[in-house]
Amino acid sequence: MGQRRTVFFVSDGTGITAQMLGHSLLTQFEGVEFNQVTVPFIDSAEKAEECVARIEAEAASGNGRPVVFSTLVNQDVRQVLRRAHALFLDFFETFIDPLEAGLGVKSSHTIGRSHSAMDKKEYQQRIEAINFAMAHDDGASHRELGQAD
């Protein structure tokens, strides 16, 4: 049997970004079985401490050093998480600093921007599409079928 390792996707939001980016990287390692754990909404030092305890418990289990993929925006919360005995890979630190330098602009460090309703028109269209799908699910209604895209 190949190597086994636990991977934590830690985020101050839903964790989708950390999962997607982390999973893309993990697929490159054949022969390693990854136990993937998503830990969303880590937006305070207290929640980060609880997350560190989970990671430390896994590290003590003898299954190898856990891997942590992080998309935490808040640097103080990120520093708490760094104390865990784990391989810590932070997507914001890796990419934000070079982007700030290359663009000559400081980032906003705002939590949840990638999945927010910043564009109200786009958000409204998404909500209307969901409502349409719900109203017409499993053939519940055919009267507006011509409006489907």
PDB file of N, CA and C in Angstrom, residues 15-74:
ATOM      1  N   GLY A  15     -14.013  27.510   1.858  1.00  0.00           N
ATOM      2  CA  GLY A  15     -12.953  26.526   1.633  1.00  0.00           C
ATOM      3  C   GLY A  15     -12.871  26.040   0.200  1.00  0.00           C
ATOM      4  N   ILE A  16     -13.773  26.506  -0.650  1.00  0.00           N
ATOM      5  CA  ILE A  16     -13.805  26.027  -2.033  1.00  0.00           C
ATOM      6  C   ILE A  16     -12.509  26.345  -2.767  1.00  0.00           C
ATOM      7  N   THR A  17     -11.988  27.552  -2.597  1.00  0.00           N
ATOM      8  CA  THR A  17     -10.758  27.936  -3.293  1.00  0.00           C
ATOM      9  C   THR A  17      -9.593  27.074  -2.839  1.00  0.00           C
ATOM     10  N   ALA A  18      -9.435  26.897  -1.536  1.00  0.00           N
ATOM     11  CA  ALA A  18      -8.343  26.059  -1.017  1.00  0.00           C
ATOM     12  C   ALA A  18      -8.481  24.630  -1.520  1.00  0.00           C
ATOM     13  N   GLN A  19      -9.709  24.106  -1.522  1.00  0.00           N
ATOM     14  CA  GLN A  19      -9.953  22.745  -2.015  1.00  0.00           C
ATOM     15  C   GLN A  19      -9.561  22.604  -3.475  1.00  0.00           C
ATOM     16  N   MET A  20     -10.028  23.508  -4.304  1.00  0.00           N
ATOM     17  CA  MET A  20      -9.789  23.400  -5.743  1.00  0.00           C
ATOM     18  C   MET A  20      -8.303  23.511  -6.077  1.00  0.00           C
ATOM     19  N   LEU A  21      -7.641  24.512  -5.524  1.00  0.00           N
ATOM     20  CA  LEU A  21      -6.217  24.682  -5.798  1.00  0.00           C
ATOM     21  C   LEU A  21      -5.412  23.526  -5.215  1.00  0.00           C
ATOM     22  N   GLY A  22      -5.706  23.171  -3.970  1.00  0.00           N
ATOM     23  CA  GLY A  22      -4.984  22.077  -3.323  1.00  0.00           C
ATOM     24  C   GLY A  22      -5.190  20.756  -4.031  1.00  0.00           C
ATOM     25  N   HIS A  23      -6.430  20.465  -4.384  1.00  0.00           N
ATOM     26  CA  HIS A  23      -6.723  19.207  -5.077  1.00  0.00           C
ATOM     27  C   HIS A  23      -5.980  19.132  -6.407  1.00  0.00           C
ATOM     28  N   SER A  24      -5.919  20.244  -7.124  1.00  0.00           N
ATOM     29  CA  SER A  24      -5.186  20.267  -8.394  1.00  0.00           C
ATOM     30  C   SER A  24      -3.729  19.878  -8.197  1.00  0.00           C
ATOM     31  N   LEU A  25      -3.135  20.328  -7.117  1.00  0.00           N
ATOM     32  CA  LEU A  25      -1.741  19.979  -6.830  1.00  0.00           C
ATOM     33  C   LEU A  25      -1.608  18.525  -6.386  1.00  0.00           C
ATOM     34  N   LEU A  26      -2.525  18.060  -5.552  1.00  0.00           N
ATOM     35  CA  LEU A  26      -2.438  16.697  -5.018  1.00  0.00           C
ATOM     36  C   LEU A  26      -2.579  15.631  -6.099  1.00  0.00           C
ATOM     37  N   THR A  27      -3.309  15.930  -7.156  1.00  0.00           N
ATOM     38  CA  THR A  27      -3.495  14.936  -8.219  1.00  0.00           C
ATOM     39  C   THR A  27      -2.187  14.569  -8.905  1.00  0.00           C
ATOM     40  N   GLN A  28      -1.157  15.347  -8.687  1.00  0.00           N
ATOM     41  CA  GLN A  28       0.141  15.082  -9.306  1.00  0.00           C
ATOM     42  C   GLN A  28       0.944  14.023  -8.545  1.00  0.00           C
ATOM     43  N   PHE A  29       0.433  13.545  -7.435  1.00  0.00           N
ATOM     44  CA  PHE A  29       1.169  12.605  -6.596  1.00  0.00           C
ATOM     45  C   PHE A  29       0.471  11.250  -6.554  1.00  0.00           C
ATOM     46  N   GLU A  30       0.811  10.417  -7.529  1.00  0.00           N
ATOM     47  CA  GLU A  30       0.257   9.069  -7.597  1.00  0.00           C
ATOM     48  C   GLU A  30       0.875   8.226  -6.490  1.00  0.00           C
ATOM     49  N   GLY A  31       0.126   7.292  -5.987  1.00  0.00           N
ATOM     50  CA  GLY A  31       0.638   6.405  -4.954  1.00  0.00           C
ATOM     51  C   GLY A  31       0.504   6.956  -3.549  1.00  0.00           C
ATOM     52  N   VAL A  32      -0.030   8.172  -3.424  1.00  0.00           N
ATOM     53  CA  VAL A  32      -0.271   8.745  -2.100  1.00  0.00           C
ATOM     54  C   VAL A  32      -1.780   8.849  -1.921  1.00  0.00           C
ATOM     55  N   GLU A  33      -2.270   8.268  -0.838  1.00  0.00           N
ATOM     56  CA  GLU A  33      -3.698   8.347  -0.524  1.00  0.00           C
ATOM     57  C   GLU A  33      -3.906   9.520   0.423  1.00  0.00           C
ATOM     58  N   PHE A  34      -4.704  10.484  -0.001  1.00  0.00           N
ATOM     59  CA  PHE A  34      -4.931  11.686   0.791  1.00  0.00           C
ATOM     60  C   PHE A  34      -6.291  11.640   1.473  1.00  0.00           C
ATOM     61  N   ASN A  35      -6.282  11.788   2.789  1.00  0.00           N
ATOM     62  CA  ASN A  35      -7.503  11.971   3.562  1.00  0.00           C
ATOM     63  C   ASN A  35      -7.730  13.478   3.612  1.00  0.00           C
ATOM     64  N   GLN A  36      -8.730  13.968   2.886  1.00  0.00           N
ATOM     65  CA  GLN A  36      -8.929  15.402   2.736  1.00  0.00           C
ATOM     66  C   GLN A  36      -9.984  15.919   3.710  1.00  0.00           C
ATOM     67  N   VAL A  37      -9.599  16.956   4.475  1.00  0.00           N
ATOM     68  CA  VAL A  37     -10.465  17.540   5.495  1.00  0.00           C
ATOM     69  C   VAL A  37     -10.596  19.036   5.216  1.00  0.00           C
ATOM     70  N   THR A  38     -11.813  19.505   5.019  1.00  0.00           N
ATOM     71  CA  THR A  38     -12.041  20.934   4.802  1.00  0.00           C
ATOM     72  C   THR A  38     -12.471  21.570   6.118  1.00  0.00           C
ATOM     73  N   VAL A  39     -11.797  22.669   6.466  1.00  0.00           N
ATOM     74  CA  VAL A  39     -12.105  23.394   7.698  1.00  0.00           C
ATOM     75  C   VAL A  39     -12.447  24.837   7.301  1.00  0.00           C
ATOM     76  N   PRO A  40     -13.737  25.126   7.094  1.00  0.00           N
ATOM     77  CA  PRO A  40     -14.138  26.466   6.648  1.00  0.00           C
ATOM     78  C   PRO A  40     -14.366  27.441   7.798  1.00  0.00           C
ATOM     79  N   PHE A  41     -14.470  28.701   7.447  1.00  0.00           N
ATOM     80  CA  PHE A  41     -14.865  29.792   8.340  1.00  0.00           C
ATOM     81  C   PHE A  41     -13.928  29.983   9.531  1.00  0.00           C
ATOM     82  N   ILE A  42     -12.637  29.818   9.307  1.00  0.00           N
ATOM     83  CA  ILE A  42     -11.638  30.079  10.352  1.00  0.00           C
ATOM     84  C   ILE A  42     -11.280  31.557  10.242  1.00  0.00           C
ATOM     85  N   ASP A  43     -12.053  32.392  10.939  1.00  0.00           N
ATOM     86  CA  ASP A  43     -11.910  33.835  10.799  1.00  0.00           C
ATOM     87  C   ASP A  43     -11.550  34.543  12.101  1.00  0.00           C
ATOM     88  N   SER A  44     -11.051  33.784  13.078  1.00  0.00           N
ATOM     89  CA  SER A  44     -10.609  34.381  14.340  1.00  0.00           C
ATOM     90  C   SER A  44      -9.469  33.547  14.907  1.00  0.00           C
ATOM     91  N   ALA A  45      -8.705  34.153  15.808  1.00  0.00           N
ATOM     92  CA  ALA A  45      -7.597  33.438  16.441  1.00  0.00           C
ATOM     93  C   ALA A  45      -8.114  32.237  17.230  1.00  0.00           C
ATOM     94  N   GLU A  46      -9.278  32.375  17.856  1.00  0.00           N
ATOM     95  CA  GLU A  46      -9.844  31.278  18.638  1.00  0.00           C
ATOM     96  C   GLU A  46     -10.174  30.080  17.748  1.00  0.00           C
ATOM     97  N   LYS A  47     -10.792  30.340  16.612  1.00  0.00           N
ATOM     98  CA  LYS A  47     -11.111  29.252  15.686  1.00  0.00           C
ATOM     99  C   LYS A  47      -9.838  28.642  15.116  1.00  0.00           C
ATOM    100  N   ALA A  48      -8.828  29.482  14.896  1.00  0.00           N
ATOM    101  CA  ALA A  48      -7.546  28.975  14.394  1.00  0.00           C
ATOM    102  C   ALA A  48      -6.897  28.062  15.426  1.00  0.00           C
ATOM    103  N   GLU A  49      -7.001  28.398  16.704  1.00  0.00           N
ATOM    104  CA  GLU A  49      -6.451  27.548  17.773  1.00  0.00           C
ATOM    105  C   GLU A  49      -7.137  26.182  17.770  1.00  0.00           C
ATOM    106  N   GLU A  50      -8.461  26.163  17.584  1.00  0.00           N
ATOM    107  CA  GLU A  50      -9.195  24.898  17.511  1.00  0.00           C
ATOM    108  C   GLU A  50      -8.737  24.077  16.311  1.00  0.00           C
ATOM    109  N   CYS A  51      -8.492  24.753  15.210  1.00  0.00           N
ATOM    110  CA  CYS A  51      -8.017  24.078  14.004  1.00  0.00           C
ATOM    111  C   CYS A  51      -6.618  23.507  14.225  1.00  0.00           C
ATOM    112  N   VAL A  52      -5.760  24.271  14.883  1.00  0.00           N
ATOM    113  CA  VAL A  52      -4.407  23.797  15.204  1.00  0.00           C
ATOM    114  C   VAL A  52      -4.491  22.533  16.047  1.00  0.00           C
ATOM    115  N   ALA A  53      -5.410  22.494  17.007  1.00  0.00           N
ATOM    116  CA  ALA A  53      -5.572  21.303  17.851  1.00  0.00           C
ATOM    117  C   ALA A  53      -5.944  20.087  17.002  1.00  0.00           C
ATOM    118  N   ARG A  54      -6.812  20.263  16.020  1.00  0.00           N
ATOM    119  CA  ARG A  54      -7.188  19.156  15.116  1.00  0.00           C
ATOM    120  C   ARG A  54      -5.985  18.680  14.310  1.00  0.00           C
ATOM    121  N   ILE A  55      -5.214  19.633  13.807  1.00  0.00           N
ATOM    122  CA  ILE A  55      -4.038  19.293  13.005  1.00  0.00           C
ATOM    123  C   ILE A  55      -3.004  18.586  13.869  1.00  0.00           C
ATOM    124  N   GLU A  56      -2.792  19.080  15.080  1.00  0.00           N
ATOM    125  CA  GLU A  56      -1.831  18.466  16.004  1.00  0.00           C
ATOM    126  C   GLU A  56      -2.254  17.043  16.368  1.00  0.00           C
ATOM    127  N   ALA A  57      -3.548  16.832  16.564  1.00  0.00           N
ATOM    128  CA  ALA A  57      -4.038  15.482  16.872  1.00  0.00           C
ATOM    129  C   ALA A  57      -3.735  14.541  15.715  1.00  0.00           C
ATOM    130  N   GLU A  58      -3.908  15.021  14.506  1.00  0.00           N
ATOM    131  CA  GLU A  58      -3.597  14.202  13.333  1.00  0.00           C
ATOM    132  C   GLU A  58      -2.098  13.950  13.238  1.00  0.00           C
ATOM    133  N   ALA A  59      -1.293  14.966  13.521  1.00  0.00           N
ATOM    134  CA  ALA A  59       0.166  14.807  13.477  1.00  0.00           C
ATOM    135  C   ALA A  59       0.630  13.764  14.486  1.00  0.00           C
ATOM    136  N   ALA A  60      -0.038  13.708  15.639  1.00  0.00           N
ATOM    137  CA  ALA A  60       0.333  12.761  16.690  1.00  0.00           C
ATOM    138  C   ALA A  60      -0.147  11.344  16.403  1.00  0.00           C
ATOM    139  N   SER A  61      -1.011  11.175  15.409  1.00  0.00           N
ATOM    140  CA  SER A  61      -1.581   9.859  15.121  1.00  0.00           C
ATOM    141  C   SER A  61      -0.603   8.908  14.446  1.00  0.00           C
ATOM    142  N   GLY A  62       0.525   9.420  13.988  1.00  0.00           N
ATOM    143  CA  GLY A  62       1.522   8.566  13.362  1.00  0.00           C
ATOM    144  C   GLY A  62       1.338   8.360  11.873  1.00  0.00           C
ATOM    145  N   ASN A  63       0.440   9.118  11.249  1.00  0.00           N
ATOM    146  CA  ASN A  63       0.201   8.990   9.810  1.00  0.00           C
ATOM    147  C   ASN A  63       1.020   9.975   8.985  1.00  0.00           C
ATOM    148  N   GLY A  64       2.095  10.460   9.539  1.00  0.00           N
ATOM    149  CA  GLY A  64       2.926  11.424   8.822  1.00  0.00           C
ATOM    150  C   GLY A  64       2.485  12.845   9.095  1.00  0.00           C
ATOM    151  N   ARG A  65       3.347  13.761   8.722  1.00  0.00           N
ATOM    152  CA  ARG A  65       3.091  15.180   8.931  1.00  0.00           C
ATOM    153  C   ARG A  65       1.938  15.636   8.031  1.00  0.00           C
ATOM    154  N   PRO A  66       0.885  16.201   8.609  1.00  0.00           N
ATOM    155  CA  PRO A  66      -0.238  16.667   7.794  1.00  0.00           C
ATOM    156  C   PRO A  66       0.181  17.806   6.859  1.00  0.00           C
ATOM    157  N   VAL A  67      -0.584  17.959   5.800  1.00  0.00           N
ATOM    158  CA  VAL A  67      -0.397  19.055   4.858  1.00  0.00           C
ATOM    159  C   VAL A  67      -1.560  20.020   5.054  1.00  0.00           C
ATOM    160  N   VAL A  68      -1.263  21.316   5.088  1.00  0.00           N
ATOM    161  CA  VAL A  68      -2.298  22.333   5.243  1.00  0.00           C
ATOM    162  C   VAL A  68      -2.234  23.288   4.058  1.00  0.00           C
ATOM    163  N   PHE A  69      -3.344  23.381   3.317  1.00  0.00           N
ATOM    164  CA  PHE A  69      -3.496  24.392   2.275  1.00  0.00           C
ATOM    165  C   PHE A  69      -4.379  25.481   2.870  1.00  0.00           C
ATOM    166  N   SER A  70      -3.902  26.706   2.840  1.00  0.00           N
ATOM    167  CA  SER A  70      -4.617  27.801   3.477  1.00  0.00           C
ATOM    168  C   SER A  70      -4.933  28.924   2.499  1.00  0.00           C
ATOM    169  N   THR A  71      -6.114  29.493   2.673  1.00  0.00           N
ATOM    170  CA  THR A  71      -6.486  30.720   1.965  1.00  0.00           C
ATOM    171  C   THR A  71      -6.972  31.751   2.979  1.00  0.00           C
ATOM    172  N   LEU A  72      -6.288  31.829   4.113  1.00  0.00           N
ATOM    173  CA  LEU A  72      -6.648  32.792   5.150  1.00  0.00           C
ATOM    174  C   LEU A  72      -6.135  34.179   4.774  1.00  0.00           C
ATOM    175  N   VAL A  73      -7.005  35.155   4.789  1.00  0.00           N
ATOM    176  CA  VAL A  73      -6.629  36.523   4.441  1.00  0.00           C
ATOM    177  C   VAL A  73      -5.961  37.220   5.620  1.00  0.00           C
ATOM    178  N   ASN A  74      -6.497  37.044   6.821  1.00  0.00           N
ATOM    179  CA  ASN A  74      -5.994  37.732   8.011  1.00  0.00           C
ATOM    180  C   ASN A  74      -4.652  37.154   8.447  1.00  0.00           C
TER     181      ASN A  74
END
